[in-house]
Amino acid sequence: MNNLGFRPEDVALPVGHFLAGRLVPGGADIAVTSPGNGRILAHLPEAGADLVDEAAQTAARVQRQSGWASCAPRERAKVLRRWADLVERNAMELARLETVCSTRPIAQTVGWDIPFLAEGIRFFAEYCDKVGGDVAATATNLLGMTVYEPYGVTGAIAPWNFPLVMASWKVVPALAAGNGTVLKPSEMTPFSVVRLAELAVEAGLPAGLFNVVQGTGLATGEAICRHPAIGKLSFTGSTRTGIAVMKAAAESGPKPVTLELGGKSPQLVFDDIPSVDDVADRIFRAFTGNAGQVCVTGSRLIVQRGVAEPLIAALVARCGQVKALAPWDENAAYSPIISEPQANRILALVQGSVHAGAQELVACKRMDTNTGGVFLSPGMVMVQNAECPLWQEEVFGPVLAIQVFDEDDQAFALAEHPVYGLAAGVHTASLPRAMRAIRTLKAGTVWVNRYGRSSDFVIPTGGFGGSGIGKDLGRQAFEANLRLKSVLMAAE
């Protein structure tokens, strides 16, 4: 991949809401700042209840009148496949819009985010005509059936860490199932999803079926959650905000929700691993990818004593190799922190843990850079007990908390968390041990001898406990955008 670099000032930003198939400018309520250089890119309008109502009512009307839900399902699939093709043709434009205001380096948006986005659209296109109802076993003079139908309009609230990918997980299965949708992207990363919506209309999606409203969670997000025309919600973000979304859904419906929330994911390393270097690479990527700003970040290392010393040494060496380059530099491989307040929060959690007795093996600190952005170097802390803040709290930064164990039962006990159950990693050469870990660990996803999501869209993702409800990806995500109707017909 050559000539990927660009200048932020050369990127034309689609500033505004996307309603009824067109860009709708508005006020200048929210400053959008680039984490790559700390400069203000644009001022964004904020949608209040009236504009959210317009977006939801438009989506409902178009969903009813366009025939989107009632057409042959493969006709929907054709539109979605054309949309995926347009995403690929406009990959560089989308990648630049993604990178300019997010933490995603340009080489990664071009090399992973956009291809993953296009394939995700194609995956759900394939489901358009694959999920039907069932014929029930009844008396022979009766016909019993279950029939799936769309909710009508869904609401989606997406996070800032992977703006396009996470928005697509919510919007695309909803559209494939026959719904209209209203999306609120993060106010920190508002631009790329507007272009994505424009490409959907260009592909043949009825204008007004997919609307984007900009704004904060307190104003715009709350209005989406409580709108009576919106029949189902999907949210990715913090556990605290997810609880507020669920409460609003209960009070204004009730309506079903899909919630992918916080995590504090453990990685268990046993002393039978065949290669310390391979596992060190895997663990390092798992807690420094996107500078740790990933829901499934593997931020707790639980390592068996026999391999602890060489593994920790290998990780310490890797921490010193990262470089701080602006995300639009084609050589950038390490991400900035999304904002100054988030960087301060990360550093405060580290210092609080050190003051409470944790041993700092590698300091997480501000990196010297001439970009103007906020970069934090990867940090590693040896934790003495499960009450340590770095063991308990989701940092959302490049910090690895470590505890050492001797026996398997101790490892599984250390992996327990009182709140979170999003993901876990297991690194072992023993199949029986791996199978025991799979059954024992309380996590929605368990990776064995790997860590992180792949392009296996058929495997759903979602957490247990405080890490969420429901699933993104897979057949489960498609079915979550449909409601089931029971039918019993008697012969005259």
CSV table of C-alpha atoms in Angstrom, one decimal:
chain,number,residue,atom,x,y,z
A,1,MET,CA,0.0,0.0,0.0
A,2,ASN,CA,1.7,3.1,-1.2
A,3,ASN,CA,0.9,6.8,-1.3
A,4,LEU,CA,-1.7,6.5,1.5
A,5,GLY,CA,-0.7,9.6,3.3
A,6,PHE,CA,-2.8,12.8,3.0
A,7,ARG,CA,-3.2,16.2,4.5
A,8,PRO,CA,-6.3,16.7,6.8
A,9,GLU,CA,-7.0,20.1,5.3
A,10,ASP,CA,-7.5,18.5,1.9
A,11,VAL,CA,-10.4,16.3,3.0
A,12,ALA,CA,-13.8,17.6,2.1
A,13,LEU,CA,-16.0,17.0,5.2
A,14,PRO,CA,-19.7,16.3,4.9
A,15,VAL,CA,-20.8,18.4,7.8
A,16,GLY,CA,-24.4,17.9,8.8
A,17,HIS,CA,-27.3,15.4,9.2
A,18,PHE,CA,-28.3,13.0,6.4
A,19,LEU,CA,-32.1,13.1,6.0
A,20,ALA,CA,-34.3,11.9,3.2
A,21,GLY,CA,-31.3,11.2,1.0
A,22,ARG,CA,-29.6,14.6,1.3
A,23,LEU,CA,-27.1,16.4,3.5
A,24,VAL,CA,-28.8,18.8,5.9
A,25,PRO,CA,-26.6,21.5,7.4
A,26,GLY,CA,-27.4,23.1,10.6
A,27,GLY,CA,-25.9,25.1,13.5
A,28,ALA,CA,-22.4,24.9,14.9
A,29,ASP,CA,-23.1,23.4,18.3
A,30,ILE,CA,-20.3,20.8,18.6
A,31,ALA,CA,-16.6,21.3,17.9
A,32,VAL,CA,-15.1,18.2,16.2
A,33,THR,CA,-11.4,17.9,17.0
A,34,SER,CA,-8.8,15.6,15.3
A,35,PRO,CA,-7.0,13.5,17.9
A,36,GLY,CA,-4.1,13.3,15.4
A,37,ASN,CA,-3.2,17.0,15.8
A,38,GLY,CA,-5.6,18.5,18.4
A,39,ARG,CA,-7.1,20.9,15.9
A,40,ILE,CA,-10.7,21.7,15.3
A,41,LEU,CA,-11.9,20.2,12.0
A,42,ALA,CA,-15.5,21.6,11.9
A,43,HIS,CA,-18.4,22.5,14.0
A,44,LEU,CA,-21.3,20.1,14.0
A,45,PRO,CA,-25.0,20.7,14.3
A,46,GLU,CA,-26.9,18.9,17.1
A,47,ALA,CA,-30.2,17.2,16.4
A,48,GLY,CA,-32.9,17.8,19.1
A,49,ALA,CA,-36.1,16.0,19.6
A,50,ASP,CA,-37.8,17.7,16.6
A,51,LEU,CA,-35.1,16.6,14.1
A,52,VAL,CA,-35.0,13.1,15.5
A,53,ASP,CA,-38.7,13.0,15.1
A,54,GLU,CA,-38.4,14.0,11.4
A,55,ALA,CA,-35.7,11.4,10.8
A,56,ALA,CA,-37.8,8.6,12.5
A,57,GLN,CA,-41.1,9.6,10.8
A,58,THR,CA,-39.3,9.8,7.4
A,59,ALA,CA,-37.8,6.3,7.9
A,60,ALA,CA,-41.2,4.9,8.9
A,61,ARG,CA,-43.0,6.5,5.9
A,62,VAL,CA,-40.4,5.4,3.4
A,63,GLN,CA,-40.3,1.9,4.9
A,64,ARG,CA,-44.0,1.6,4.4
A,65,GLN,CA,-44.3,3.2,1.0
A,66,SER,CA,-41.2,2.1,-0.8
A,67,GLY,CA,-41.9,-1.6,-0.7
A,68,TRP,CA,-38.5,-2.2,0.9
A,69,ALA,CA,-39.9,-4.7,3.4
A,70,SER,CA,-42.5,-6.3,1.1
A,71,CYS,CA,-40.3,-6.8,-2.0
A,72,ALA,CA,-38.7,-10.1,-2.9
A,73,PRO,CA,-35.8,-10.4,-0.3
A,74,ARG,CA,-33.2,-10.9,-3.1
A,75,GLU,CA,-34.1,-7.5,-4.4
A,76,ARG,CA,-32.9,-6.1,-1.1
A,77,ALA,CA,-29.8,-8.2,-1.4
A,78,LYS,CA,-29.0,-6.8,-4.8
A,79,VAL,CA,-29.1,-3.2,-3.4
A,80,LEU,CA,-26.8,-4.2,-0.5
A,81,ARG,CA,-24.3,-5.9,-2.8
A,82,ARG,CA,-24.2,-2.8,-5.0
A,83,TRP,CA,-23.6,-0.8,-1.8
A,84,ALA,CA,-20.7,-3.0,-0.8
A,85,ASP,CA,-19.2,-2.6,-4.3
A,86,LEU,CA,-19.5,1.2,-4.0
A,87,VAL,CA,-17.8,1.1,-0.6
A,88,GLU,CA,-14.8,-0.7,-2.2
A,89,ARG,CA,-14.7,1.8,-5.1
A,90,ASN,CA,-14.7,4.7,-2.7
A,91,ALA,CA,-12.4,3.1,-0.2
A,92,MET,CA,-9.8,5.9,-0.2
A,93,GLU,CA,-12.4,8.6,0.4
A,94,LEU,CA,-14.1,6.7,3.2
A,95,ALA,CA,-10.7,5.8,4.8
A,96,ARG,CA,-9.7,9.5,4.8
A,97,LEU,CA,-13.0,10.6,6.3
A,98,GLU,CA,-12.5,7.9,9.0
A,99,THR,CA,-8.9,8.7,9.8
A,100,VAL,CA,-9.1,12.5,9.8
A,101,CYS,CA,-11.2,12.6,13.0
A,102,SER,CA,-10.7,9.2,14.6
A,103,THR,CA,-7.9,7.2,16.2
A,104,ARG,CA,-7.6,4.9,13.2
A,105,PRO,CA,-4.3,5.1,11.1
A,106,ILE,CA,-4.8,5.4,7.4
A,107,ALA,CA,-3.0,2.2,6.6
A,108,GLN,CA,-5.3,0.3,8.9
A,109,THR,CA,-8.5,2.0,7.6
A,110,VAL,CA,-7.5,1.2,4.0
A,111,GLY,CA,-6.2,-2.3,4.8
A,112,TRP,CA,-8.7,-3.5,7.4
A,113,ASP,CA,-11.7,-1.3,8.2
A,114,ILE,CA,-13.0,-0.6,4.7
A,115,PRO,CA,-12.6,-4.2,3.4
A,116,PHE,CA,-14.2,-5.5,6.6
A,117,LEU,CA,-17.1,-3.0,6.1
A,118,ALA,CA,-17.7,-4.1,2.6
A,119,GLU,CA,-17.6,-7.8,3.4
A,120,GLY,CA,-20.0,-7.3,6.4
A,121,ILE,CA,-22.5,-5.7,4.0
A,122,ARG,CA,-22.3,-8.7,1.7
A,123,PHE,CA,-22.7,-11.1,4.6
A,124,PHE,CA,-26.0,-9.6,5.7
A,125,ALA,CA,-27.1,-9.3,2.1
A,126,GLU,CA,-26.9,-13.1,1.9
A,127,TYR,CA,-29.3,-13.4,4.9
A,128,CYS,CA,-32.1,-11.5,3.2
A,129,ASP,CA,-33.8,-14.6,1.9
A,130,LYS,CA,-32.3,-17.2,4.4
A,131,VAL,CA,-34.5,-16.6,7.4
A,132,GLY,CA,-38.2,-17.4,7.1
A,133,GLY,CA,-40.8,-18.9,9.5
A,134,ASP,CA,-41.7,-22.4,10.4
A,135,VAL,CA,-44.7,-24.6,10.0
A,136,ALA,CA,-45.8,-25.9,13.3
A,137,ALA,CA,-47.1,-29.4,14.0
A,138,THR,CA,-50.9,-29.0,14.6
A,139,ALA,CA,-54.1,-30.9,13.9
A,140,THR,CA,-54.5,-31.7,10.3
A,141,ASN,CA,-57.4,-29.3,9.9
A,142,LEU,CA,-55.3,-26.4,11.2
A,143,LEU,CA,-52.3,-24.6,9.8
A,144,GLY,CA,-49.9,-23.3,12.4
A,145,MET,CA,-47.0,-21.0,11.4
A,146,THR,CA,-44.5,-18.6,12.7
A,147,VAL,CA,-43.7,-15.6,10.5
A,148,TYR,CA,-40.9,-13.1,10.8
A,149,GLU,CA,-41.5,-9.4,10.1
A,150,PRO,CA,-39.4,-6.2,10.5
A,151,TYR,CA,-40.0,-3.8,13.4
A,152,GLY,CA,-40.4,-0.9,11.0
A,153,VAL,CA,-37.7,1.5,12.2
A,154,THR,CA,-34.7,0.8,14.4
A,155,GLY,CA,-32.5,3.2,16.2
A,156,ALA,CA,-28.7,2.9,16.4
A,157,ILE,CA,-26.1,4.7,18.5
A,158,ALA,CA,-22.5,3.9,17.4
A,159,PRO,CA,-19.2,4.6,19.2
A,160,TRP,CA,-16.1,6.5,18.1
A,161,ASN,CA,-13.4,3.8,18.2
A,162,PHE,CA,-14.3,2.1,14.9
A,163,PRO,CA,-16.9,4.5,13.4
A,164,LEU,CA,-17.7,2.8,10.1
A,165,VAL,CA,-17.4,-0.8,11.2
A,166,MET,CA,-19.4,-0.4,14.4
A,167,ALA,CA,-22.1,1.6,12.6
A,168,SER,CA,-22.4,-1.0,10.0
A,169,TRP,CA,-23.0,-3.8,12.6
A,170,LYS,CA,-26.2,-1.9,13.6
A,171,VAL,CA,-27.5,-0.4,10.4
A,172,VAL,CA,-26.8,-3.2,7.8
A,173,PRO,CA,-28.6,-6.1,9.5
A,174,ALA,CA,-31.6,-3.8,10.2
A,175,LEU,CA,-31.8,-2.8,6.6
A,176,ALA,CA,-31.3,-6.3,5.3
A,177,ALA,CA,-34.2,-7.4,7.5
A,178,GLY,CA,-36.5,-4.8,5.9
A,179,ASN,CA,-36.4,-2.0,8.4
A,180,GLY,CA,-35.7,1.7,8.1
A,181,THR,CA,-33.1,3.0,10.5
A,182,VAL,CA,-31.9,6.2,12.3
A,183,LEU,CA,-28.2,6.3,13.3
A,184,LYS,CA,-26.4,8.6,15.7
A,185,PRO,CA,-22.7,8.3,15.2
A,186,SER,CA,-20.4,9.6,17.9
A,187,GLU,CA,-20.1,13.4,17.8
A,188,MET,CA,-16.3,12.9,17.8
A,189,THR,CA,-16.3,10.9,14.6
A,190,PRO,CA,-19.3,12.1,12.5
A,191,PHE,CA,-18.2,12.3,8.9
A,192,SER,CA,-17.5,8.9,7.4
A,193,VAL,CA,-21.0,7.4,8.1
A,194,VAL,CA,-22.6,10.3,6.3
A,195,ARG,CA,-20.7,9.3,3.2
A,196,LEU,CA,-21.6,5.7,3.8
A,197,ALA,CA,-25.3,6.7,3.8
A,198,GLU,CA,-24.9,8.7,0.6
A,199,LEU,CA,-23.4,5.6,-1.1
A,200,ALA,CA,-26.4,3.5,0.1
A,201,VAL,CA,-28.8,5.8,-1.7
A,202,GLU,CA,-26.5,5.7,-4.8
A,203,ALA,CA,-26.7,1.9,-4.7
A,204,GLY,CA,-30.5,2.0,-4.8
A,205,LEU,CA,-31.6,2.2,-1.1
A,206,PRO,CA,-34.8,4.3,-1.0
A,207,ALA,CA,-33.9,7.8,0.1
A,208,GLY,CA,-35.0,8.4,3.7
A,209,LEU,CA,-34.8,4.8,4.8
A,210,PHE,CA,-31.4,5.3,6.4
A,211,ASN,CA,-31.0,8.6,8.2
A,212,VAL,CA,-28.1,10.0,10.1
A,213,VAL,CA,-28.6,12.5,12.9
A,214,GLN,CA,-25.7,14.2,14.6
A,215,GLY,CA,-25.4,15.1,18.3
A,216,THR,CA,-24.6,14.1,21.8
A,217,GLY,CA,-26.0,11.2,23.7
A,218,LEU,CA,-27.8,13.4,26.2
A,219,ALA,CA,-29.8,15.3,23.5
A,220,THR,CA,-29.8,13.2,20.3
A,221,GLY,CA,-29.3,9.8,21.7
A,222,GLU,CA,-31.9,10.2,24.4
A,223,ALA,CA,-34.4,11.3,21.7
A,224,ILE,CA,-33.7,8.3,19.6
A,225,CYS,CA,-34.1,5.9,22.5
A,226,ARG,CA,-37.5,7.3,23.5
A,227,HIS,CA,-39.0,7.9,20.1
A,228,PRO,CA,-42.3,6.0,19.7
A,229,ALA,CA,-41.8,5.1,16.1
A,230,ILE,CA,-38.5,3.4,16.8
A,231,GLY,CA,-39.2,-0.2,17.6
A,232,LYS,CA,-35.8,-1.6,18.5
A,233,LEU,CA,-32.4,-0.1,19.7
A,234,SER,CA,-28.8,-1.0,19.2
A,235,PHE,CA,-26.0,0.6,21.2
A,236,THR,CA,-22.3,0.2,21.7
A,237,GLY,CA,-20.5,2.0,24.5
A,238,SER,CA,-20.0,2.1,28.2
A,239,THR,CA,-21.9,-0.1,30.6
A,240,ARG,CA,-23.2,3.0,32.4
A,241,THR,CA,-24.6,4.5,29.2
A,242,GLY,CA,-26.0,1.1,28.2
A,243,ILE,CA,-28.0,1.0,31.4
A,244,ALA,CA,-29.5,4.4,30.6
A,245,VAL,CA,-30.3,3.2,27.0
A,246,MET,CA,-32.1,0.2,28.4
A,247,LYS,CA,-34.0,2.3,30.9
A,248,ALA,CA,-35.2,4.6,28.2
A,249,ALA,CA,-36.2,1.7,26.1
A,250,ALA,CA,-38.2,0.2,28.9
A,251,GLU,CA,-39.9,3.5,29.7
A,252,SER,CA,-40.8,4.3,26.0
A,253,GLY,CA,-41.9,0.9,24.8
A,254,PRO,CA,-40.9,-1.4,26.1
A,255,LYS,CA,-38.7,-2.1,23.1
A,256,PRO,CA,-35.9,-4.6,22.7
A,257,VAL,CA,-32.2,-3.6,22.8
A,258,THR,CA,-28.9,-5.0,21.7
A,259,LEU,CA,-26.1,-3.7,23.9
A,260,GLU,CA,-22.4,-4.2,23.4
A,261,LEU,CA,-20.9,-2.6,26.5
A,262,GLY,CA,-17.6,-2.5,28.5
A,263,GLY,CA,-15.1,-5.1,29.1
A,264,LYS,CA,-12.0,-6.0,31.2
A,265,SER,CA,-11.0,-9.1,29.2
A,266,PRO,CA,-8.5,-11.6,30.7
A,267,GLN,CA,-5.7,-13.4,28.8
A,268,LEU,CA,-4.7,-16.7,30.4
A,269,VAL,CA,-1.2,-17.9,29.4
A,270,PHE,CA,-0.1,-21.4,30.5
A,271,ASP,CA,3.4,-22.6,30.7
A,272,ASP,CA,3.0,-25.2,27.9
A,273,ILE,CA,2.9,-22.6,25.2
A,274,PRO,CA,5.2,-23.6,22.3
A,275,SER,CA,6.6,-20.1,21.6
A,276,VAL,CA,6.9,-17.2,24.0
A,277,ASP,CA,7.6,-14.8,21.1
A,278,ASP,CA,4.4,-15.7,19.3
A,279,VAL,CA,2.3,-15.3,22.4
A,280,ALA,CA,4.0,-12.0,23.2
A,281,ASP,CA,3.1,-10.7,19.8
A,282,ARG,CA,-0.5,-11.8,20.3
A,283,ILE,CA,-0.8,-10.2,23.7
A,284,PHE,CA,0.9,-7.0,22.7
A,285,ARG,CA,-1.4,-6.5,19.8
A,286,ALA,CA,-4.4,-7.3,22.0
A,287,PHE,CA,-3.7,-4.5,24.5
A,288,THR,CA,-2.2,-1.9,22.2
A,289,GLY,CA,-4.4,-2.2,19.1
A,290,ASN,CA,-6.0,1.2,18.5
A,291,ALA,CA,-4.0,2.2,21.6
A,292,GLY,CA,-6.2,0.0,23.8
A,293,GLN,CA,-9.4,1.8,22.7
A,294,VAL,CA,-11.3,-1.4,21.9
A,295,CYS,CA,-14.1,-3.0,23.9
A,296,VAL,CA,-12.5,-6.4,23.8
A,297,THR,CA,-8.9,-5.2,24.6
A,298,GLY,CA,-7.1,-8.0,26.4
A,299,SER,CA,-6.0,-5.8,29.3
A,300,ARG,CA,-5.6,-8.4,32.1
A,301,LEU,CA,-2.7,-10.9,31.7
A,302,ILE,CA,-2.9,-14.0,33.9
A,303,VAL,CA,0.4,-15.9,33.3
A,304,GLN,CA,1.6,-19.1,34.8
A,305,ARG,CA,4.8,-18.7,36.9
A,306,GLY,CA,6.9,-21.0,34.8
A,307,VAL,CA,6.7,-18.7,31.7
A,308,ALA,CA,6.0,-15.4,33.4
A,309,GLU,CA,9.6,-14.0,33.4
A,310,PRO,CA,10.4,-14.5,29.7
A,311,LEU,CA,6.9,-13.5,28.5
A,312,ILE,CA,6.9,-10.3,30.6
A,313,ALA,CA,10.5,-9.5,29.3
A,314,ALA,CA,9.3,-10.0,25.7
A,315,LEU,CA,6.4,-7.6,26.3
A,316,VAL,CA,8.5,-5.0,27.9
A,317,ALA,CA,10.8,-5.0,24.9
A,318,ARG,CA,7.9,-4.5,22.5
A,319,CYS,CA,6.5,-1.6,24.5
A,320,GLY,CA,9.6,0.4,23.6
A,321,GLN,CA,9.2,0.0,19.9
A,322,VAL,CA,6.0,2.0,19.2
A,323,LYS,CA,6.2,5.3,17.4
A,324,ALA,CA,3.9,8.3,17.5
A,325,LEU,CA,3.0,9.4,14.0
A,326,ALA,CA,-0.1,11.3,12.8
A,327,PRO,CA,-2.8,8.9,11.7
A,328,TRP,CA,-2.7,10.3,8.2
A,329,ASP,CA,1.0,9.4,7.8
A,330,GLU,CA,1.1,6.3,5.7
A,331,ASN,CA,3.7,4.8,8.1
A,332,ALA,CA,1.5,5.3,11.2
A,333,ALA,CA,0.8,2.0,13.0
A,334,TYR,CA,0.0,3.2,16.6
A,335,SER,CA,-3.1,5.3,17.5
A,336,PRO,CA,-3.5,8.5,19.3
A,337,ILE,CA,-5.9,8.8,22.3
A,338,ILE,CA,-9.2,10.1,21.3
A,339,SER,CA,-9.2,13.2,23.5
A,340,GLU,CA,-7.2,15.0,26.2
A,341,PRO,CA,-9.8,14.1,28.9
A,342,GLN,CA,-9.5,10.4,28.1
A,343,ALA,CA,-5.7,10.6,28.2
A,344,ASN,CA,-5.9,12.2,31.6
A,345,ARG,CA,-8.3,9.5,32.9
A,346,ILE,CA,-6.0,6.7,31.7
A,347,LEU,CA,-3.0,8.3,33.4
A,348,ALA,CA,-5.0,8.9,36.6
A,349,LEU,CA,-6.0,5.2,36.8
A,350,VAL,CA,-2.4,4.1,36.4
A,351,GLN,CA,-1.1,6.5,39.1
A,352,GLY,CA,-3.9,5.6,41.4
A,353,SER,CA,-3.0,1.9,41.1
A,354,VAL,CA,0.7,2.6,41.6
A,355,HIS,CA,-0.1,4.6,44.7
A,356,ALA,CA,-2.2,1.7,46.0
A,357,GLY,CA,0.8,-0.7,45.7
A,358,ALA,CA,0.9,-1.9,42.1
A,359,GLN,CA,4.4,-2.2,40.5
A,360,GLU,CA,4.9,-0.2,37.4
A,361,LEU,CA,7.0,-2.4,35.0
A,362,VAL,CA,6.7,0.0,32.0
A,363,ALA,CA,5.4,3.5,32.5
A,364,CYS,CA,2.3,4.6,30.5
A,365,LYS,CA,3.2,8.2,29.7
A,366,ARG,CA,2.8,10.9,27.2
A,367,MET,CA,4.9,10.4,24.1
A,368,ASP,CA,7.0,13.2,22.6
A,369,THR,CA,5.5,14.1,19.3
A,370,ASN,CA,5.4,17.0,16.9
A,371,THR,CA,1.9,16.1,15.6
A,372,GLY,CA,0.0,18.0,18.3
A,373,GLY,CA,-2.0,14.9,19.1
A,374,VAL,CA,-2.2,13.0,22.4
A,375,PHE,CA,-0.2,9.7,22.4
A,376,LEU,CA,0.3,7.5,25.4
A,377,SER,CA,3.1,4.9,25.4
A,378,PRO,CA,2.1,1.3,26.3
A,379,GLY,CA,2.2,0.6,30.0
A,380,MET,CA,2.5,-2.6,32.1
A,381,VAL,CA,1.7,-2.9,35.8
A,382,MET,CA,2.1,-5.9,38.1
A,383,VAL,CA,-1.0,-6.1,40.3
A,384,GLN,CA,-1.0,-7.5,43.8
A,385,ASN,CA,-4.7,-8.1,44.3
A,386,ALA,CA,-8.1,-8.0,42.5
A,387,GLU,CA,-9.1,-4.7,44.2
A,388,CYS,CA,-6.5,-2.8,42.2
A,389,PRO,CA,-8.3,-0.2,39.9
A,390,LEU,CA,-6.3,-1.4,36.9
A,391,TRP,CA,-7.7,-4.9,37.5
A,392,GLN,CA,-11.2,-3.8,38.0
A,393,GLU,CA,-11.9,-0.8,35.8
A,394,GLU,CA,-12.1,-0.6,32.0
A,395,VAL,CA,-9.1,1.7,31.1
A,396,PHE,CA,-9.8,2.0,27.4
A,397,GLY,CA,-6.1,2.7,26.9
A,398,PRO,CA,-2.8,0.9,26.3
A,399,VAL,CA,-2.2,-0.5,29.8
A,400,LEU,CA,-1.7,-4.2,30.7
A,401,ALA,CA,-2.4,-5.3,34.3
A,402,ILE,CA,-0.6,-8.6,35.2
A,403,GLN,CA,-1.0,-11.3,37.8
A,404,VAL,CA,0.9,-14.6,38.1
A,405,PHE,CA,-0.6,-18.0,39.0
A,406,ASP,CA,0.6,-21.5,39.8
A,407,GLU,CA,-2.4,-23.8,39.3
A,408,ASP,CA,-5.2,-23.9,36.7
A,409,ASP,CA,-7.9,-23.3,39.3
A,410,GLN,CA,-6.1,-20.1,40.4
A,411,ALA,CA,-6.0,-18.8,36.9
A,412,PHE,CA,-9.7,-19.3,36.4
A,413,ALA,CA,-10.5,-17.6,39.7
A,414,LEU,CA,-8.3,-14.6,38.7
A,415,ALA,CA,-10.2,-14.4,35.4
A,416,GLU,CA,-13.5,-13.8,37.1
A,417,HIS,CA,-14.8,-10.2,37.1
A,418,PRO,CA,-17.7,-8.9,39.2
A,419,VAL,CA,-19.1,-6.8,36.3
A,420,TYR,CA,-17.7,-7.6,32.9
A,421,GLY,CA,-17.8,-10.7,30.7
A,422,LEU,CA,-17.1,-9.6,27.1
A,423,ALA,CA,-14.2,-11.6,25.9
A,424,ALA,CA,-11.3,-13.8,27.1
A,425,GLY,CA,-8.1,-15.3,25.6
A,426,VAL,CA,-6.5,-18.7,26.3
A,427,HIS,CA,-3.0,-19.6,25.3
A,428,THR,CA,-2.1,-23.2,25.7
A,429,ALA,CA,-0.9,-26.3,23.8
A,430,SER,CA,-3.3,-28.6,25.8
A,431,LEU,CA,-6.6,-29.3,24.2
A,432,PRO,CA,-8.2,-30.6,27.4
A,433,ARG,CA,-7.1,-27.4,29.2
A,434,ALA,CA,-8.5,-25.3,26.4
A,435,MET,CA,-11.8,-27.1,26.5
A,436,ARG,CA,-12.0,-26.6,30.3
A,437,ALA,CA,-11.3,-22.9,29.9
A,438,ILE,CA,-14.0,-22.5,27.2
A,439,ARG,CA,-16.5,-24.0,29.6
A,440,THR,CA,-15.3,-22.2,32.7
A,441,LEU,CA,-14.7,-18.6,31.6
A,442,LYS,CA,-17.7,-16.4,31.9
A,443,ALA,CA,-17.3,-14.4,28.6
A,444,GLY,CA,-19.4,-14.0,25.5
A,445,THR,CA,-16.4,-14.7,23.3
A,446,VAL,CA,-13.4,-17.0,24.1
A,447,TRP,CA,-10.4,-17.0,21.8
A,448,VAL,CA,-7.9,-19.9,22.0
A,449,ASN,CA,-4.4,-19.4,20.7
A,450,ARG,CA,-5.4,-16.2,19.0
A,451,TYR,CA,-6.9,-12.9,20.1
A,452,GLY,CA,-9.2,-10.5,18.3
A,453,ARG,CA,-12.0,-10.5,15.8
A,454,SER,CA,-11.6,-12.0,12.3
A,455,SER,CA,-13.6,-11.8,9.1
A,456,ASP,CA,-15.8,-14.8,10.2
A,457,PHE,CA,-19.0,-12.7,10.2
A,458,VAL,CA,-21.0,-15.8,11.0
A,459,ILE,CA,-19.7,-15.9,14.5
A,460,PRO,CA,-21.7,-13.5,16.7
A,461,THR,CA,-20.1,-11.2,19.2
A,462,GLY,CA,-21.6,-9.9,22.5
A,463,GLY,CA,-21.0,-10.1,26.2
A,464,PHE,CA,-22.4,-11.5,29.4
A,465,GLY,CA,-23.4,-9.5,32.6
A,466,GLY,CA,-22.4,-5.9,32.5
A,467,SER,CA,-20.8,-6.4,29.1
A,468,GLY,CA,-24.2,-6.4,27.3
A,469,ILE,CA,-27.2,-8.1,26.0
A,470,GLY,CA,-27.8,-9.6,22.6
A,471,LYS,CA,-25.3,-10.2,19.7
A,472,ASP,CA,-23.8,-8.3,16.8
A,473,LEU,CA,-22.8,-10.2,13.7
A,474,GLY,CA,-24.0,-13.7,12.8
A,475,ARG,CA,-27.5,-14.9,12.1
A,476,GLN,CA,-28.4,-13.7,15.6
A,477,ALA,CA,-27.8,-10.0,14.7
A,478,PHE,CA,-30.1,-10.4,11.6
A,479,GLU,CA,-32.8,-12.1,13.6
A,480,ALA,CA,-32.6,-9.5,16.3
A,481,ASN,CA,-34.0,-7.0,13.8
A,482,LEU,CA,-37.1,-9.1,13.2
A,483,ARG,CA,-40.1,-9.9,15.4
A,484,LEU,CA,-41.9,-13.2,15.4
A,485,LYS,CA,-45.6,-13.5,14.7
A,486,SER,CA,-47.5,-16.7,15.5
A,487,VAL,CA,-50.3,-17.8,13.1
A,488,LEU,CA,-53.0,-20.4,13.5
A,489,MET,CA,-55.4,-20.9,10.6
A,490,ALA,CA,-58.5,-23.1,10.6
A,491,ALA,CA,-60.0,-24.6,7.4
A,492,GLU,CA,-63.5,-23.5,6.7
